[in-house]
């Protein structure tokens, strides 16, 4: 009896670690679906497909048109909006189908990620595999996903009446919230992972967290660039419009509008954001390698800088090549990789979540 009692903490610890591994594996699967969703969303934007479905039907919209009559009905709805009448008048139904499928796939993936998150969450909760303190985090992510669906329709609605494309404000909000959900999921997943080293010092933690914030801001700026098609102009680097600091950056009134509505200013600010992320990641790598030489934290900081460097190269290449589809999607996808690794690194500097049955094992 005494031996059984002494073994109880070990059994509880093994059970908690096993449950964490299951939950972590599920969250990694969610991250893969989120990554695919963001890429398909990017392709939907780049192919100007986002307005091809003019209604929000969360349930019925799962089923695409199944016959010629249904296709004609869907096409007639699209023919009522400004994008068709001003840009695509005379489009064939076959051309319409090509943009319709991108938007349909994007919405289907969005519905799928909701199920991939909600159903396993319910199972883990009912089977008591969700430890105390983790539930609110996971429910918060689920609620953000629901909000994201509403914002997605809010974005689409902005292009159905008076515009030929969606609002760049709403597009950037939609993209940034997707990135925030991705970040939160990664942070929770890595908080459940075992860590081989103790937490880093506070300074290292703060800078790692700051890089995550910078990456999110840069993704927001990228959303503005995409919404304004700002990458299609000023396709030179390092000069922009022939200068390091181009002129006419504040020609709109009031001045704040330039930072959201002027393609030239938005692209320039996006460039400055990239330089800032690069500089902070470089400084973080050097400081961490000096402060914690040979540690996992230092190795992650180094890899993070390498990823930022690769992303900067992809961004420059995308600009110089005048934003071809494959390069633009690579740039968007790699931005998510940088963000995800930055979030994992930040969580790694803080260490794993404390186990519910956190006991001191004594010989």
Coordinates of C-alpha atoms in Angstrom, one line a residue:
X1 CA 0.0 0.0 0.0
X2 CA 2.8 2.4 0.9
X3 CA 4.6 1.6 -2.4
X4 CA 1.4 2.3 -4.4
X5 CA 1.0 5.6 -2.6
X6 CA 4.6 6.6 -3.3
X7 CA 4.1 5.8 -7.0
X8 CA 1.0 7.9 -7.3
X9 CA 2.7 11.2 -8.2
X10 CA 4.7 9.5 -10.9
X11 CA 1.6 8.0 -12.4
X12 CA -0.2 11.3 -12.3
X13 CA 2.8 13.0 -14.0
X14 CA 3.0 10.4 -16.7
X15 CA -0.8 10.8 -17.3
X16 CA -0.5 14.6 -17.6
X17 CA 2.5 14.3 -20.0
X18 CA 0.5 11.9 -22.1
X19 CA -2.5 14.2 -22.2
X20 CA -0.3 17.1 -23.1
X21 CA 1.2 15.2 -26.0
X22 CA -2.3 14.4 -27.4
X23 CA -3.5 18.0 -27.1
X24 CA -0.3 19.3 -28.6
X25 CA -0.5 17.0 -31.6
X26 CA -4.1 18.2 -32.2
X27 CA -3.0 21.8 -32.0
X28 CA -0.2 21.1 -34.5
X29 CA -2.8 19.7 -36.9
X30 CA -4.9 22.9 -36.4
X31 CA -1.8 24.9 -37.3
X32 CA -1.4 23.1 -40.6
X33 CA -5.1 23.7 -41.5
X34 CA -4.7 27.4 -40.5
X35 CA -1.6 27.7 -42.7
X36 CA -3.4 26.2 -45.7
X37 CA -6.3 28.5 -45.0
X38 CA -4.1 31.6 -45.1
X39 CA -2.4 30.5 -48.3
X40 CA -5.7 29.8 -50.1
X41 CA -7.0 33.2 -48.8
X42 CA -3.9 34.8 -50.3
X43 CA -4.5 33.1 -53.7
X44 CA -8.2 34.2 -53.5
X45 CA -7.1 37.8 -53.1
X46 CA -4.4 37.7 -55.7
X47 CA -6.7 36.1 -58.3
X48 CA -9.4 38.7 -57.5
X49 CA -11.8 35.8 -56.5
X50 CA -13.0 37.0 -53.1
X51 CA -16.2 38.6 -54.4
X52 CA -17.3 35.7 -56.6
X53 CA -19.7 34.5 -53.9
X54 CA -22.0 37.3 -53.0
X55 CA -23.9 35.7 -50.1
X56 CA -22.9 34.4 -46.7
X57 CA -24.5 31.0 -46.1
X58 CA -22.6 29.3 -43.3
X59 CA -24.5 26.0 -43.8
X60 CA -26.0 25.9 -47.3
X61 CA -22.9 27.4 -48.8
X62 CA -20.9 24.2 -48.2
X63 CA -22.6 22.8 -51.3
X64 CA -21.4 24.3 -54.6
X65 CA -23.5 24.6 -57.7
X66 CA -24.3 21.2 -59.0
X67 CA -25.8 21.8 -62.4
X68 CA -25.9 24.4 -65.2
X69 CA -29.0 26.2 -63.8
X70 CA -27.4 26.6 -60.4
X71 CA -24.2 27.9 -62.0
X72 CA -26.2 30.5 -64.0
X73 CA -28.0 31.6 -60.8
X74 CA -24.7 32.1 -59.0
X75 CA -23.2 33.9 -62.0
X76 CA -26.2 36.2 -62.2
X77 CA -25.7 37.2 -58.6
X78 CA -22.0 38.1 -59.4
X79 CA -23.1 40.1 -62.4
X80 CA -25.0 42.5 -60.1
X81 CA -21.9 43.8 -58.3
X82 CA -19.5 46.6 -59.4
X83 CA -16.6 44.2 -59.9
X84 CA -18.4 42.6 -62.7
X85 CA -20.0 45.7 -64.3
X86 CA -16.8 47.8 -64.1
X87 CA -14.0 45.3 -64.5
X88 CA -15.2 41.9 -65.7
X89 CA -18.2 42.7 -67.9
X90 CA -18.5 40.0 -70.6
X91 CA -16.7 37.4 -68.5
X92 CA -17.6 33.8 -69.6
X93 CA -19.2 31.4 -67.1
X94 CA -16.1 29.2 -67.4
X95 CA -13.9 32.2 -66.3
X96 CA -16.4 32.8 -63.4
X97 CA -16.1 29.2 -62.3
X98 CA -12.3 29.6 -62.0
X99 CA -12.6 32.5 -59.5
X100 CA -15.6 30.9 -57.8
X101 CA -13.7 27.8 -56.8
X102 CA -11.0 29.8 -55.1
X103 CA -13.5 31.6 -52.9
X104 CA -15.5 28.4 -52.3
X105 CA -12.3 26.5 -51.2
X106 CA -11.3 29.3 -48.9
X107 CA -14.7 29.3 -47.2
X108 CA -14.7 25.5 -47.0
X109 CA -11.3 25.5 -45.3
X110 CA -12.6 28.2 -42.9
X111 CA -15.5 26.0 -42.0
X112 CA -13.2 23.0 -41.7
X113 CA -10.8 24.6 -39.3
X114 CA -13.8 25.4 -37.0
X115 CA -14.7 21.7 -36.9
X116 CA -11.0 20.6 -36.6
X117 CA -10.8 22.8 -33.5
X118 CA -14.2 22.5 -31.9
X119 CA -14.8 18.8 -32.1
X120 CA -11.5 17.6 -30.6
X121 CA -11.7 20.4 -28.0
X122 CA -15.1 19.0 -26.9
X123 CA -13.7 15.4 -26.8
X124 CA -10.6 16.4 -24.8
X125 CA -12.8 18.4 -22.4
X126 CA -15.4 15.7 -21.8
X127 CA -12.6 13.1 -21.4
X128 CA -10.9 15.4 -18.8
X129 CA -7.7 15.8 -20.8
X130 CA -7.8 19.6 -20.7
X131 CA -5.9 20.7 -17.6
X132 CA -6.8 23.5 -15.3
X133 CA -5.9 26.9 -16.8
X134 CA -5.8 25.6 -20.4
X135 CA -9.5 25.6 -21.0
X136 CA -9.9 29.4 -21.1
X137 CA -7.0 29.8 -23.6
X138 CA -8.5 27.2 -26.0
X139 CA -12.0 28.6 -25.7
X140 CA -10.6 32.1 -26.4
X141 CA -9.0 30.8 -29.6
X142 CA -12.3 29.2 -30.6
X143 CA -14.1 32.5 -30.0
X144 CA -11.5 34.3 -32.1
X145 CA -12.2 31.8 -34.9
X146 CA -15.9 32.7 -34.7
X147 CA -15.1 36.4 -34.8
X148 CA -12.9 35.8 -37.8
X149 CA -15.7 34.3 -39.8
X150 CA -17.9 37.4 -39.1
X151 CA -15.0 39.7 -40.1
X152 CA -14.5 37.7 -43.3
X153 CA -18.0 38.4 -44.4
X154 CA -17.7 42.0 -43.2
X155 CA -14.7 42.3 -45.5
X156 CA -16.5 40.7 -48.5
X157 CA -19.5 43.0 -48.0
X158 CA -17.3 46.0 -48.4
X159 CA -16.8 45.1 -52.1
X160 CA -20.4 44.3 -53.1
X161 CA -21.9 47.8 -53.4
X162 CA -19.7 50.8 -54.2
X163 CA -16.3 49.2 -54.8
X164 CA -14.7 46.8 -57.2
X165 CA -12.6 45.3 -54.5
X166 CA -12.7 44.8 -50.7
X167 CA -11.7 47.5 -48.3
X168 CA -7.9 47.4 -47.5
X169 CA -8.8 48.2 -43.9
X170 CA -11.0 45.2 -43.6
X171 CA -8.6 42.9 -45.6
X172 CA -5.7 43.8 -43.3
X173 CA -7.9 43.2 -40.2
X174 CA -9.0 39.8 -41.5
X175 CA -5.4 38.8 -42.3
X176 CA -4.1 40.0 -39.0
X177 CA -6.7 38.2 -36.9
X178 CA -5.9 35.0 -38.8
X179 CA -2.2 35.6 -37.9
X180 CA -3.2 36.3 -34.3
X181 CA -5.2 33.0 -34.1
X182 CA -2.2 31.2 -35.6
X183 CA 0.1 32.8 -33.0
X184 CA -2.1 32.0 -30.1
X185 CA -2.4 28.4 -31.2
X186 CA 1.4 28.1 -31.5
X187 CA 2.0 29.6 -28.1
X188 CA -0.4 27.2 -26.4
X189 CA 1.1 24.2 -28.3
X190 CA 4.6 25.1 -27.4
X191 CA 3.6 25.8 -23.8
X192 CA 2.5 22.2 -23.6
X193 CA 5.8 20.9 -25.0
X194 CA 8.7 19.7 -22.8
X195 CA 11.7 22.1 -22.6
X196 CA 15.2 20.9 -22.1
X197 CA 16.4 24.1 -20.5
X198 CA 15.1 26.6 -17.9
X199 CA 13.5 29.8 -18.9
X200 CA 15.7 32.6 -20.3
X201 CA 16.2 35.9 -18.5
X202 CA 13.6 38.6 -18.6
X203 CA 15.4 40.7 -21.1
X204 CA 15.6 37.8 -23.6
X205 CA 11.9 37.0 -23.1
X206 CA 10.8 40.6 -23.6
X207 CA 12.7 41.0 -26.9
X208 CA 11.5 37.6 -28.2
X209 CA 7.9 38.8 -27.4
X210 CA 8.6 42.1 -29.1
X211 CA 9.6 40.3 -32.3
X212 CA 6.3 38.5 -32.3
X213 CA 4.5 41.9 -32.0
X214 CA 6.6 43.4 -34.8
X215 CA 5.8 40.4 -37.1
X216 CA 2.1 40.9 -36.5
X217 CA 2.3 44.6 -37.3
X218 CA 4.3 43.7 -40.4
X219 CA 1.6 41.3 -41.5
X220 CA -1.0 44.0 -41.0
X221 CA 1.0 46.3 -43.2
X222 CA 1.3 43.5 -45.7
X223 CA -2.5 43.3 -45.7
X224 CA -2.7 47.0 -46.5
X225 CA -0.2 46.6 -49.3
X226 CA -2.3 43.7 -50.8
X227 CA -5.6 45.6 -50.4
X228 CA -4.2 48.6 -52.3
X229 CA -2.2 46.6 -54.8
X230 CA 0.7 48.7 -53.6
X231 CA 3.3 46.1 -54.6
X232 CA 2.5 46.5 -58.3
X233 CA 4.2 49.9 -58.3
X234 CA 7.7 51.1 -57.4
X235 CA 9.3 47.8 -58.2
X236 CA 12.9 48.7 -57.4
X237 CA 15.1 48.1 -54.3
X238 CA 16.8 49.5 -52.3
X239 CA 15.7 52.8 -53.9
X240 CA 12.0 53.6 -54.1
X241 CA 10.9 56.0 -56.8
X242 CA 14.6 56.7 -57.3
X243 CA 15.2 57.7 -53.7
X244 CA 15.9 56.2 -50.3
X245 CA 13.0 58.2 -48.9
X246 CA 10.6 58.9 -51.8
X247 CA 8.7 62.2 -52.0
X248 CA 4.9 62.8 -51.9
X249 CA 4.4 60.5 -48.9
X250 CA 1.9 62.8 -47.3
X251 CA -0.2 64.2 -50.2
X252 CA -3.6 63.1 -48.8
X253 CA -5.5 65.1 -46.2
X254 CA -5.8 64.6 -43.4
X255 CA -2.2 63.2 -43.1
X256 CA -3.1 60.0 -41.3
X257 CA -4.9 58.7 -44.4
X258 CA -1.6 58.3 -46.2
X259 CA -0.6 55.5 -43.9
X260 CA -3.7 53.5 -44.9
X261 CA -4.8 54.8 -48.3
X262 CA -1.8 55.9 -50.2
X263 CA -0.2 52.9 -52.1
X264 CA 3.2 54.7 -52.1
X265 CA 3.2 55.5 -48.4
X266 CA 1.9 52.1 -47.4
X267 CA 4.6 50.3 -49.4
X268 CA 7.3 52.6 -47.9
X269 CA 6.0 51.9 -44.4
X270 CA 6.0 48.2 -45.1
X271 CA 9.6 48.4 -46.2
X272 CA 10.5 50.3 -43.0
X273 CA 8.7 47.6 -41.0
X274 CA 10.8 44.9 -42.7
X275 CA 14.0 46.7 -41.9
X276 CA 12.9 47.0 -38.3
X277 CA 12.1 43.3 -37.9
X278 CA 15.5 42.5 -39.5
X279 CA 17.4 44.8 -37.2
X280 CA 15.7 43.6 -34.0
X281 CA 16.0 39.9 -35.0
X282 CA 19.8 40.5 -35.7
X283 CA 20.3 42.3 -32.4
X284 CA 18.3 39.6 -30.5
X285 CA 20.5 36.9 -32.1
X286 CA 23.7 38.6 -31.1
X287 CA 22.6 39.5 -27.6
X288 CA 21.2 36.0 -26.9
X289 CA 24.3 34.2 -28.2
X290 CA 26.4 36.4 -25.9
X291 CA 24.2 36.1 -22.8
X292 CA 23.3 32.4 -23.2
X293 CA 26.0 30.9 -25.3
X294 CA 25.4 27.3 -26.5
X295 CA 21.8 27.3 -25.2
X296 CA 18.7 26.3 -27.0
X297 CA 17.5 29.9 -26.7
X298 CA 20.6 31.1 -28.6
X299 CA 20.1 28.5 -31.3
X300 CA 16.5 29.4 -31.8
X301 CA 17.3 33.1 -31.9
X302 CA 19.9 32.3 -34.6
X303 CA 17.4 30.3 -36.6
X304 CA 14.8 33.0 -36.2
X305 CA 17.2 35.6 -37.7
X306 CA 17.9 33.2 -40.6
X307 CA 14.2 32.9 -41.3
X308 CA 13.8 36.7 -41.2
X309 CA 16.7 37.0 -43.7
X310 CA 15.1 34.5 -46.0
X311 CA 11.7 36.3 -45.8
X312 CA 13.3 39.6 -46.6
X313 CA 15.0 38.1 -49.7
X314 CA 11.6 36.6 -50.8
X315 CA 10.0 40.0 -50.3
X316 CA 12.6 41.8 -52.3
X317 CA 12.3 39.2 -55.1
X318 CA 8.5 39.5 -55.1
X319 CA 8.8 43.2 -55.5
X320 CA 11.4 43.2 -58.2
X321 CA 9.4 40.6 -60.2
X322 CA 6.3 42.7 -59.9
X323 CA 4.3 40.3 -57.7
X324 CA 3.8 37.1 -59.6
X325 CA 1.3 34.7 -58.0
X326 CA 3.8 32.1 -56.9
X327 CA 6.2 34.6 -55.3
X328 CA 3.4 36.5 -53.6
X329 CA 2.1 33.3 -52.1
X330 CA 5.5 32.2 -51.0
X331 CA 6.0 35.6 -49.3
X332 CA 2.7 35.3 -47.5
X333 CA 3.3 31.7 -46.5
X334 CA 6.8 32.3 -45.3
X335 CA 5.6 35.3 -43.2
X336 CA 3.4 32.9 -41.3
X337 CA 6.4 30.6 -40.8
X338 CA 8.4 33.4 -39.4
X339 CA 5.6 34.5 -37.2
X340 CA 5.0 30.9 -36.0
X341 CA 8.6 30.3 -35.2
X342 CA 8.9 33.7 -33.4
X343 CA 5.9 32.7 -31.3
X344 CA 7.4 29.3 -30.5
X345 CA 10.7 30.9 -29.6
X346 CA 9.0 33.4 -27.3
X347 CA 7.1 30.7 -25.5
X348 CA 10.4 28.7 -25.4
X349 CA 12.2 31.5 -23.6
X350 CA 9.4 31.3 -20.9
X351 CA 9.5 27.6 -20.5
X352 CA 6.6 25.1 -20.5
X353 CA 3.4 25.5 -18.6
X354 CA 3.5 24.2 -15.0
X355 CA 2.2 20.6 -14.8
X356 CA -0.9 20.1 -12.7
X357 CA 0.8 17.4 -10.7
X358 CA 4.1 19.3 -10.5
X359 CA 6.0 17.4 -7.8
X360 CA 9.6 17.3 -6.8
X361 CA 11.0 13.9 -7.3
X362 CA 13.3 12.8 -4.5
X363 CA 15.3 9.7 -4.3

